[in-house]
Short mmCIF file of C-alpha atoms in Angstrom, two decimals:
data_model
loop_
_atom_site.label_atom_id
_atom_site.label_comp_id
_atom_site.label_asym_id
_atom_site.label_seq_id
_atom_site.Cartn_x
_atom_site.Cartn_y
_atom_site.Cartn_z
CA MET N 1 0.00 0.00 0.00
CA LEU N 2 1.29 3.46 -0.89
CA ASN N 3 2.70 5.54 1.95
CA PHE N 4 1.00 8.86 1.26
CA GLN N 5 3.58 10.88 3.17
CA LYS N 6 6.24 9.65 0.71
CA VAL N 7 4.46 11.62 -2.01
CA ILE N 8 5.62 14.77 -0.18
CA PRO N 9 9.28 15.54 -1.09
CA GLU N 10 11.64 15.50 1.88
CA ASN N 11 12.48 19.19 1.41
CA TRP N 12 8.83 20.23 1.92
CA SER N 13 9.27 21.37 5.49
CA GLY N 14 6.18 21.23 7.68
CA VAL N 15 3.87 19.56 5.12
CA TYR N 16 2.22 16.39 6.37
CA ALA N 17 -0.03 14.05 4.38
CA PRO N 18 -0.65 10.76 6.21
CA THR N 19 -3.85 10.14 4.22
CA GLU N 20 -5.16 10.53 0.69
CA GLU N 21 -7.50 13.24 1.97
CA ASP N 22 -4.51 15.21 3.27
CA LEU N 23 -2.91 15.12 -0.17
CA ALA N 24 -6.12 16.29 -1.82
CA PHE N 25 -6.31 19.10 0.76
CA LEU N 26 -3.17 20.67 -0.74
CA GLY N 27 -5.19 21.75 -3.77
CA PHE N 28 -4.77 21.78 -7.54
CA PHE N 29 -1.67 23.96 -7.86
CA ASN N 30 0.39 22.10 -5.26
CA LEU N 31 -0.67 18.78 -6.76
CA GLU N 32 0.44 20.08 -10.17
CA PHE N 33 3.82 20.95 -8.63
CA LEU N 34 4.03 17.43 -7.16
CA LYS N 35 3.22 15.93 -10.55
CA ARG N 36 6.06 17.87 -12.21
CA TYR N 37 8.43 16.96 -9.38
CA TRP N 38 7.73 13.24 -9.63
CA ARG N 39 7.82 13.28 -13.44
CA LYS N 40 11.35 14.64 -13.15
CA GLN N 41 12.27 11.98 -10.58
CA GLU N 42 10.83 9.36 -12.91
CA ARG N 43 13.05 10.58 -15.78
CA ILE N 44 16.09 10.54 -13.49
CA THR N 45 15.28 7.02 -12.33
CA VAL N 46 14.81 5.77 -15.91
CA GLY N 47 18.24 7.19 -16.75
CA GLN N 48 19.77 5.43 -13.74
CA ILE N 49 18.12 2.16 -14.72
CA LYS N 50 19.63 2.36 -18.20
CA LYS N 51 23.10 3.02 -16.79
CA VAL N 52 22.99 0.23 -14.22
CA GLN N 53 21.49 -2.19 -16.75
CA ALA N 54 24.42 -1.47 -19.06
CA GLN N 55 26.86 -2.04 -16.17
CA VAL N 56 25.25 -5.40 -15.36
CA GLU N 57 25.42 -6.47 -19.01
CA MET N 58 29.07 -5.41 -19.17
CA LEU N 59 30.15 -7.55 -16.18
CA ASP N 60 27.61 -10.36 -15.84
CA GLY N 61 29.12 -13.75 -16.68
CA LYS N 62 32.55 -12.23 -17.30
CA THR N 63 35.96 -13.28 -16.00
CA ILE N 64 38.84 -11.07 -14.89
CA ASP N 65 40.51 -11.77 -18.24
CA ASP N 66 37.35 -10.47 -19.96
CA VAL N 67 37.56 -7.27 -17.91
CA LYS N 68 41.23 -6.86 -18.78
CA ALA N 69 40.35 -7.26 -22.45
CA MET N 70 37.77 -4.47 -22.14
CA ALA N 71 40.34 -2.31 -20.33
CA ALA N 72 42.77 -2.78 -23.22
CA GLU N 73 40.45 -0.65 -25.36
CA PHE N 74 41.20 2.37 -23.16
CA ASP N 75 44.33 4.31 -22.21
CA HIS N 76 46.83 2.81 -19.80
CA PRO N 77 49.13 5.81 -19.22
CA ALA N 78 52.30 6.18 -17.24
CA PHE N 79 52.49 8.86 -14.54
CA PRO N 80 55.89 10.52 -15.07
CA GLU N 81 55.28 13.51 -12.84
CA ILE N 82 53.13 13.55 -9.70
CA GLY N 83 52.98 16.21 -6.99
CA VAL N 84 51.04 19.01 -5.37
CA ARG N 85 50.05 21.67 -7.89
CA ASP N 86 51.23 25.24 -7.30
CA GLY N 87 48.42 27.29 -5.79
CA SER N 88 46.38 24.20 -4.92
CA TRP N 89 44.09 24.71 -1.93
CA GLY N 90 44.63 21.08 -0.89
CA ARG N 91 47.68 18.92 -0.40
CA HIS N 92 46.53 16.09 -2.64
CA LEU N 93 48.93 14.59 -5.12
CA GLU N 94 47.95 15.11 -8.74
CA PRO N 95 49.36 14.49 -12.22
CA LEU N 96 51.51 17.45 -13.21
CA ASP N 97 52.19 16.70 -16.89
CA ASP N 98 49.81 18.46 -19.30
CA ASP N 99 49.23 15.49 -21.61
CA LEU N 100 47.87 13.42 -18.75
CA ARG N 101 45.85 16.17 -17.11
CA ASN N 102 44.17 17.04 -20.43
CA ARG N 103 42.93 13.51 -21.17
CA GLU N 104 39.23 13.24 -21.94
CA PRO N 105 36.89 11.90 -19.21
CA GLY N 106 36.46 8.16 -19.65
CA ALA N 107 39.88 7.73 -21.26
CA THR N 108 41.31 5.40 -18.59
CA THR N 109 38.16 3.34 -17.96
CA LEU N 110 38.93 0.04 -16.17
CA ASN N 111 42.61 1.00 -16.04
CA TYR N 112 43.00 3.96 -13.68
CA CYS N 113 40.39 5.74 -11.59
CA GLY N 114 41.17 9.34 -12.52
CA TRP N 115 39.58 9.29 -15.98
CA CYS N 116 37.37 6.21 -15.58
CA ARG N 117 33.72 6.65 -16.51
CA PHE N 118 32.69 4.65 -13.46
CA GLY N 119 34.26 7.05 -10.96
CA CYS N 120 31.80 9.04 -8.86
CA GLY N 121 32.23 11.91 -6.41
CA GLY N 122 35.40 12.77 -4.58
CA ILE N 123 37.76 15.64 -5.33
CA CYS N 124 37.77 16.67 -9.00
CA ARG N 125 39.70 19.03 -11.21
CA HIS N 126 38.70 19.79 -14.78
CA GLY N 127 38.25 16.46 -16.57
CA TYR N 128 39.66 14.10 -13.96
CA LYS N 129 39.12 12.94 -10.39
CA ILE N 130 41.89 13.31 -7.83
CA THR N 131 40.02 11.01 -5.44
CA THR N 132 36.87 9.08 -6.20
CA MET N 133 34.58 6.15 -5.48
CA CYS N 134 33.60 3.40 -7.91
CA LEU N 135 30.01 2.98 -9.10
CA LEU N 136 30.62 -0.72 -9.76
CA ILE N 137 31.79 -1.72 -6.29
CA PRO N 138 29.44 -2.19 -3.29
CA LYS N 139 29.42 0.68 -0.84
CA ASP N 140 30.67 -1.46 2.06
CA ARG N 141 33.82 -2.07 0.03
CA ASN N 142 34.01 1.51 -1.18
CA ASN N 143 34.09 3.60 2.01
CA GLY N 144 37.59 3.41 3.37
CA SER N 145 36.97 0.52 5.75
CA GLY N 146 38.07 -2.41 3.61
CA ALA N 147 40.60 -3.59 1.06
CA TYR N 148 38.98 -1.45 -1.62
CA GLY N 149 38.58 1.66 0.50
CA PHE N 150 38.06 5.26 -0.61
CA GLU N 151 41.63 6.24 0.33
CA GLU N 152 43.01 3.85 -2.29
CA PHE N 153 40.86 5.28 -5.09
CA THR N 154 42.97 8.13 -6.38
CA PHE N 155 43.59 9.27 -9.94
CA ASN N 156 46.39 6.71 -10.40
CA THR N 157 44.81 3.76 -8.57
CA PRO N 158 44.82 0.69 -10.83
CA CYS N 159 41.29 -0.60 -11.42
CA ALA N 160 40.30 -2.69 -8.40
CA ILE N 161 38.12 -4.95 -10.54
CA ALA N 162 40.48 -5.56 -13.46
CA ASN N 163 43.27 -6.21 -10.97
CA GLY N 164 41.11 -8.01 -8.44
CA THR N 165 39.67 -11.46 -7.93
CA GLN N 166 36.80 -13.32 -9.54
CA GLU N 167 35.07 -13.17 -6.16
CA LEU N 168 35.15 -9.37 -6.21
CA LEU N 169 33.85 -9.30 -9.81
CA GLU N 170 30.93 -11.56 -8.92
CA THR N 171 30.23 -9.48 -5.80
CA CYS N 172 30.04 -6.38 -8.01
CA VAL N 173 27.58 -8.09 -10.36
CA MET N 174 25.34 -9.11 -7.45
CA TYR N 175 25.49 -5.56 -6.09
CA LEU N 176 24.57 -4.07 -9.48
CA LYS N 177 21.67 -6.51 -9.96
CA THR N 178 20.34 -5.59 -6.54
CA ARG N 179 20.71 -1.91 -7.36
CA LEU N 180 18.88 -2.45 -10.66
CA ALA N 181 15.99 -4.20 -8.90
CA GLU N 182 15.75 -1.35 -6.38
CA LEU N 183 15.63 1.25 -9.16
CA LYS N 184 12.90 -0.64 -11.01
CA GLU N 185 10.91 -0.86 -7.79
CA ARG N 186 11.44 2.85 -7.27
CA LYS N 187 10.20 3.61 -10.79
CA ALA N 188 7.05 1.59 -10.16
CA GLU N 189 6.47 3.42 -6.88
CA ILE N 190 6.89 6.81 -8.57
CA GLY N 191 4.43 5.74 -11.27
CA GLU N 192 1.91 4.88 -8.56
CA MET N 193 2.43 8.31 -6.98
CA ILE N 194 1.90 10.10 -10.29
CA SER N 195 -1.30 8.16 -10.98
CA LEU N 196 -2.65 9.09 -7.56
CA ILE N 197 -1.77 12.76 -8.03
CA MET N 198 -3.44 12.83 -11.45
CA ASP N 199 -6.61 11.31 -9.99
CA LEU N 200 -6.69 13.81 -7.11
CA LYS N 201 -6.10 16.77 -9.43
CA GLU N 202 -9.34 16.11 -11.32
CA SER N 203 -11.50 17.31 -8.44
CA ALA N 204 -8.97 19.41 -6.51
CA GLU N 205 -9.78 22.94 -5.43
CA LYS N 206 -7.57 25.77 -6.70
CA LYS N 207 -5.82 27.01 -3.59
CA PRO N 208 -2.74 29.24 -3.31
CA TYR N 209 0.56 27.56 -4.05
CA LEU N 210 2.70 26.95 -1.00
CA ALA N 211 4.83 30.05 -1.45
CA GLY N 212 8.06 28.16 -2.10
CA HIS N 213 6.59 26.39 -5.12
CA ARG N 214 5.30 29.29 -7.22
CA ASN N 215 6.24 29.23 -10.88
CA ALA N 216 8.20 32.03 -12.53
CA GLY N 217 5.14 33.72 -14.08
CA TRP N 218 2.97 33.66 -10.95
CA PHE N 219 3.03 37.46 -10.62
CA GLU N 220 2.63 39.57 -13.75
CA VAL N 221 3.24 43.30 -14.14
CA GLY N 222 0.11 45.30 -13.37
CA GLU N 223 -1.55 42.68 -11.16
CA ASP N 224 -3.08 43.72 -7.86
CA VAL N 225 -1.32 42.23 -4.86
CA ILE N 226 -1.47 42.39 -1.09
CA CYS N 227 1.77 42.62 0.86
CA PHE N 228 2.61 41.98 4.48
CA VAL N 229 4.78 44.51 6.31
CA SER N 230 6.49 42.58 9.09
CA ASN N 231 7.67 43.84 12.45
CA ASN N 232 11.32 43.57 11.43
CA PHE N 233 10.87 45.94 8.45
CA GLN N 234 13.23 48.78 9.32
CA GLY N 235 11.82 52.21 8.58
CA ALA N 236 8.22 51.00 8.13
CA LEU N 237 5.55 53.53 9.06
CA LYS N 238 3.26 50.74 10.28
CA LYS N 239 4.17 47.13 11.05
CA GLY N 240 2.37 43.82 11.25
CA ILE N 241 -0.19 44.89 8.62
CA PHE N 242 -1.24 44.10 5.05
CA VAL N 243 -1.12 46.79 2.35
CA THR N 244 -2.39 46.81 -1.23
CA GLY N 245 -0.37 47.56 -4.36
CA LYS N 246 0.47 46.59 -7.94
CA VAL N 247 3.32 44.55 -9.43
CA ILE N 248 5.72 46.72 -11.43
CA ASP N 249 8.53 45.95 -13.86
CA GLY N 250 11.31 46.33 -11.32
CA TYR N 251 14.56 44.67 -10.31
CA ARG N 252 14.98 41.23 -11.97
CA HIS N 253 11.29 40.89 -12.74
CA GLY N 254 10.76 37.45 -14.26
CA ASP N 255 13.90 36.20 -12.53
CA ARG N 256 12.28 35.18 -9.25
CA CYS N 257 12.01 38.74 -7.94
CA ILE N 258 8.86 40.83 -7.46
CA SER N 259 8.68 44.62 -7.17
CA VAL N 260 5.53 46.33 -5.91
CA ARG N 261 4.28 49.92 -5.83
CA THR N 262 2.02 50.15 -2.80
CA ASP N 263 -1.10 52.28 -2.79
CA GLU N 264 -0.09 53.97 0.45
CA LYS N 265 3.28 55.08 1.70
CA VAL N 266 4.75 52.27 3.83
CA HIS N 267 8.29 53.36 4.70
CA ASN N 268 10.65 56.32 4.88
CA GLY N 269 13.11 54.98 2.32
CA SER N 270 13.84 56.30 -1.16
CA PHE N 271 12.46 53.33 -3.10
CA LEU N 272 9.49 54.83 -4.99
CA GLU N 273 9.38 57.56 -2.32
CA GLY N 274 8.24 55.09 0.32
CA HIS N 275 5.82 53.22 -1.94
CA GLY N 276 8.25 50.52 -3.11
CA LEU N 277 8.58 46.97 -1.83
CA GLY N 278 10.65 44.10 -3.14
CA PHE N 279 10.28 40.37 -2.56
CA GLY N 280 11.64 37.07 -3.70
CA LEU N 281 9.12 35.03 -5.68
CA CYS N 282 8.90 32.46 -2.90
CA ARG N 283 8.32 34.91 -0.05
CA PRO N 284 4.90 34.53 1.61
CA GLU N 285 4.71 38.28 2.26
CA VAL N 286 3.43 38.97 -1.27
CA LEU N 287 0.07 37.57 -2.40
CA HIS N 288 -2.51 37.88 -5.13
CA GLU N 289 -5.75 39.37 -3.85
CA TRP N 290 -7.53 36.05 -4.39
CA GLU N 291 -4.81 34.25 -2.45
CA TYR N 292 -5.15 36.64 0.45
CA ASN N 293 -8.93 36.28 0.45
CA TYR N 294 -8.73 32.49 0.29
CA LEU N 295 -6.25 32.24 3.15
CA LYS N 296 -8.24 34.66 5.28
CA THR N 297 -11.43 32.61 4.87
CA HIS N 298 -9.80 29.15 5.14
CA PRO N 299 -7.88 29.11 8.43
CA GLU N 300 -7.04 25.38 8.27
CA TYR N 301 -5.29 25.77 4.94
CA LEU N 302 -3.65 28.97 6.22
CA LYS N 303 -1.98 26.89 8.97
CA VAL N 304 -0.48 24.53 6.39
CA TRP N 305 0.49 27.39 4.08
CA LEU N 306 2.30 29.33 6.83
CA ARG N 307 3.98 26.26 8.30
CA ALA N 308 5.50 25.42 4.90
CA SER N 309 7.39 28.76 4.98
CA ALA N 310 8.33 28.65 8.66
CA GLY N 311 12.00 27.98 7.92
CA LEU N 312 12.52 31.16 5.89
CA SER N 313 14.82 33.81 7.31
CA GLU N 314 13.15 36.82 8.91
CA PHE N 315 9.70 35.25 8.67
CA ASP N 316 7.44 34.71 11.67
CA PRO N 317 4.37 32.60 10.77
CA ALA N 318 2.60 33.53 14.01
CA GLU N 319 2.99 37.25 13.27
CA MET N 320 1.49 36.88 9.81
CA ALA N 321 -1.30 34.64 11.13
CA GLU N 322 -2.23 37.37 13.60
CA ALA N 323 -2.47 39.90 10.79
CA PHE N 324 -4.95 37.67 8.95
CA ARG N 325 -7.42 37.82 11.86
#
């Protein structure tokens, strides 16, 4: 059975959906955001499945001699000059000769880790990895605690698989098959989530986006908005209140910034002679009129909406809730 809370991304702070009804309560726009989010995760997962499937096919049923034959198709360079680069912020040894440093990524696959296409993470410079981990080797043999630990995987580490044992090769294949099965299960779970979201959207009410999920065109120039002037607004003539205004073509409009000319003077600053306010697109202090009216008349949704922005700097949900009363 689907865990409904798992439909909520982990970075959605303060949003809880233990039931299907709780998901539906988020409304059409937030469900649309969730659909886009999970579609993207589905594409990422499909890409991962293809990569791991290819890795399984490359190693499954192979011997160490087979791996060495594959490695022979790639570069097996010497390392004539190794040291710490001048001006380097770290003290890690690196190749110092230009021919080696300028090799294309993937050039030393199954020979040396620095330019191997199966290296992942670690410390990188340009097209090579100074230290790395191997995507083909199980994590418990890839974390510094065993014979194939992280510390050994440097740019000039000979391939642990091509120079290893048949037992290690077979362990890698089992690991990759398990990983492939997990990814396929994940894809199926994501598909189930998307189907649920699509069903819920059909009858979902159009409520304000959780502020952090607004799309780039949510506020257009000339639209009427309502803005909250918080208690920490330095120079404000009145604090803890809502004021009306219109969106203007100001600083970085269309690039996640919103500028507003308020109908009344709100501060003693020079910006539009006290009538100017600026917000990030995801700030809850700026609202369409219909959003303000909806939140004011739906206190249960207001609680969810405010809680989702509680982690923002210089934002007090309780202060804004009080202003809605």
